[in-house]
Amino acid sequence: MSGVTDFYRFIISIPVADRPPHLRNCLESIFQLGERYAYRGGITIVVAEDSREPPHIDAHKALVAEYCAKGLDVIHFDLPEQYQVLQSIPAAQRQQLGRVLTTQPAERFYRKGQAANRNLSYLKMLQLTEDKERTLYYLVDSDQLFLPELDYFHHINQIFQTNDIAMLTGKLVGDPPVSPAVMAANFLDDVTAFLHEIAGLAPQSDCQFHRDTPLPGDAAYHDMANMFGFKQQVDHFDYRCPLTGAHDHTACLSTFAGRLQAFFFGEHLTRKTAFQPDSAVTALAPARTIYPGNYIVNFEGLKYIIPFGHLRLRMSGPTAGRLIQAEIGARFVSVNLPMLHKRTTAEDEGFRPGVEQQHDAAMDISDEFERQFFGDLMLFSVVEWFKHYDLTQLADSERLQQVVDKVEADMLALYRAKHQAVNSRRRELETWVKAQQGWAGTPALYQITQFLRNIELNFGDEAKAWQQIQSESHRQGRKQQIVDALLHYCGERVVWDQLFR
């Protein structure tokens, strides 16, 4: 490329809620990327605040100042400014966009949810846009890192220079981008396999868990990967011990047991995915899923939002992706430029909506679990809809209700089968663990037992989320929300699109 006019300017949005350690790591990865690959087009970073806790807001502001001092162009988009930007929209439009942007009052303008906060950051990025034709908008999450071996900005610049596209999405490597609600069965398979193997080895002998075992592929972490067209090829994946230096099996087991609770924050010890290098990193493929923490749009692409934030359902990216794919087809593509996803940091687990840790080490993922089931219901209702109808017919309430009712029956059958599998595996492992006399009184045994107790609390017959999923009245209310949201999608998009003319 011959000159500065050949380069797009990037505006990066990082929505963040009560996650200072995550935000630090994310900003540092951008800084290191700039040190390694100087990009001439210019990069501005918008930290879109959504925290509830004032100390966390102060910490985020301090990080913005710190990285500005290091040379990054970082802006803190705070809660009062967000509210002012929202109020600047004419009242009639603002009312119609309440479910896209939030209706929360000024005194409670925090934890609005990732979709609402992300959409508000679009408005800030619009304010910062000097040249609509030469600006790209990059949406990332605070719990993600840019990989040092990838020259993201130059690659993305080249892709938009040479292709007629409006939206580009990468994937994620590292921790799975899904809820623990849909990973428990395969995780128990892996935990069981590891514990059985290590129990048969001498505790003080050198650790044998540094083998070069196969890496997980796409969706290997998902209990119902077949819903997405993926087939599982193995019964379990081996644990790869992260310890370095000389250590024995006692240390290995202790490390493993100490990380089991992190599963409830979304960390999968045995099925993290790794970046698979591809010589043609700018090669494009048709996309059907938005990874909300790793996508790039041009000015036209700002119209293609991640909707339905008011429902706070999981699977918002795949759902939005199907709707966008139906609208722009080949102009929505994916590329092998993944982000590293890290649910936890060395400092803490970080805020995660729908996950609560009690004082007695009990974990409660019932809110996230419920949102996962109904997120799946919404996603696969959209998938089923496009098998028979198109986007223009989405206002047909009778047909839409029929589709949602059909998919509900399918989802219930799948979740019931998964429920049985999780609890069968849990009971078998509980019985086996109790028989391991050599572990009696050890911290590892206590941690394993606590983990299994939390599996029962969240996946057992009495689990709150499971009771909600089984409740016909609760499902009826959620289904009505889903139908209503889909019925209004096209109308809300018309109003939203007017903001980006």
PDB file of C-alpha atoms in Angstrom, residues 109 130 150 178 239 282 363-364 385 387 400 438:
ATOM      1  CA  PHE A 109     -27.587   2.963  34.257  1.00  0.00           C
ATOM      2  CA  GLU A 130     -14.432  11.661  10.756  1.00  0.00           C
ATOM      3  CA  LEU A 150      -1.327 -12.183  14.142  1.00  0.00           C
ATOM      4  CA  VAL A 178     -20.531 -20.898  25.701  1.00  0.00           C
ATOM      5  CA  TYR A 239      -5.948 -33.107  30.937  1.00  0.00           C
ATOM      6  CA  THR A 282      -7.082 -13.462   4.862  1.00  0.00           C
ATOM      7  CA  MET A 363     -21.919 -21.813  42.858  1.00  0.00           C
ATOM      8  CA  ASP A 364     -25.233 -20.725  41.374  1.00  0.00           C
ATOM      9  CA  TRP A 385     -37.939 -20.089  10.350  1.00  0.00           C
ATOM     10  CA  LYS A 387     -35.993 -23.163   6.356  1.00  0.00           C
ATOM     11  CA  LEU A 400     -43.912 -17.584  14.164  1.00  0.00           C
ATOM     12  CA  GLY A 438      -5.765 -42.607  49.675  1.00  0.00           C
TER      13      GLY A 438
END
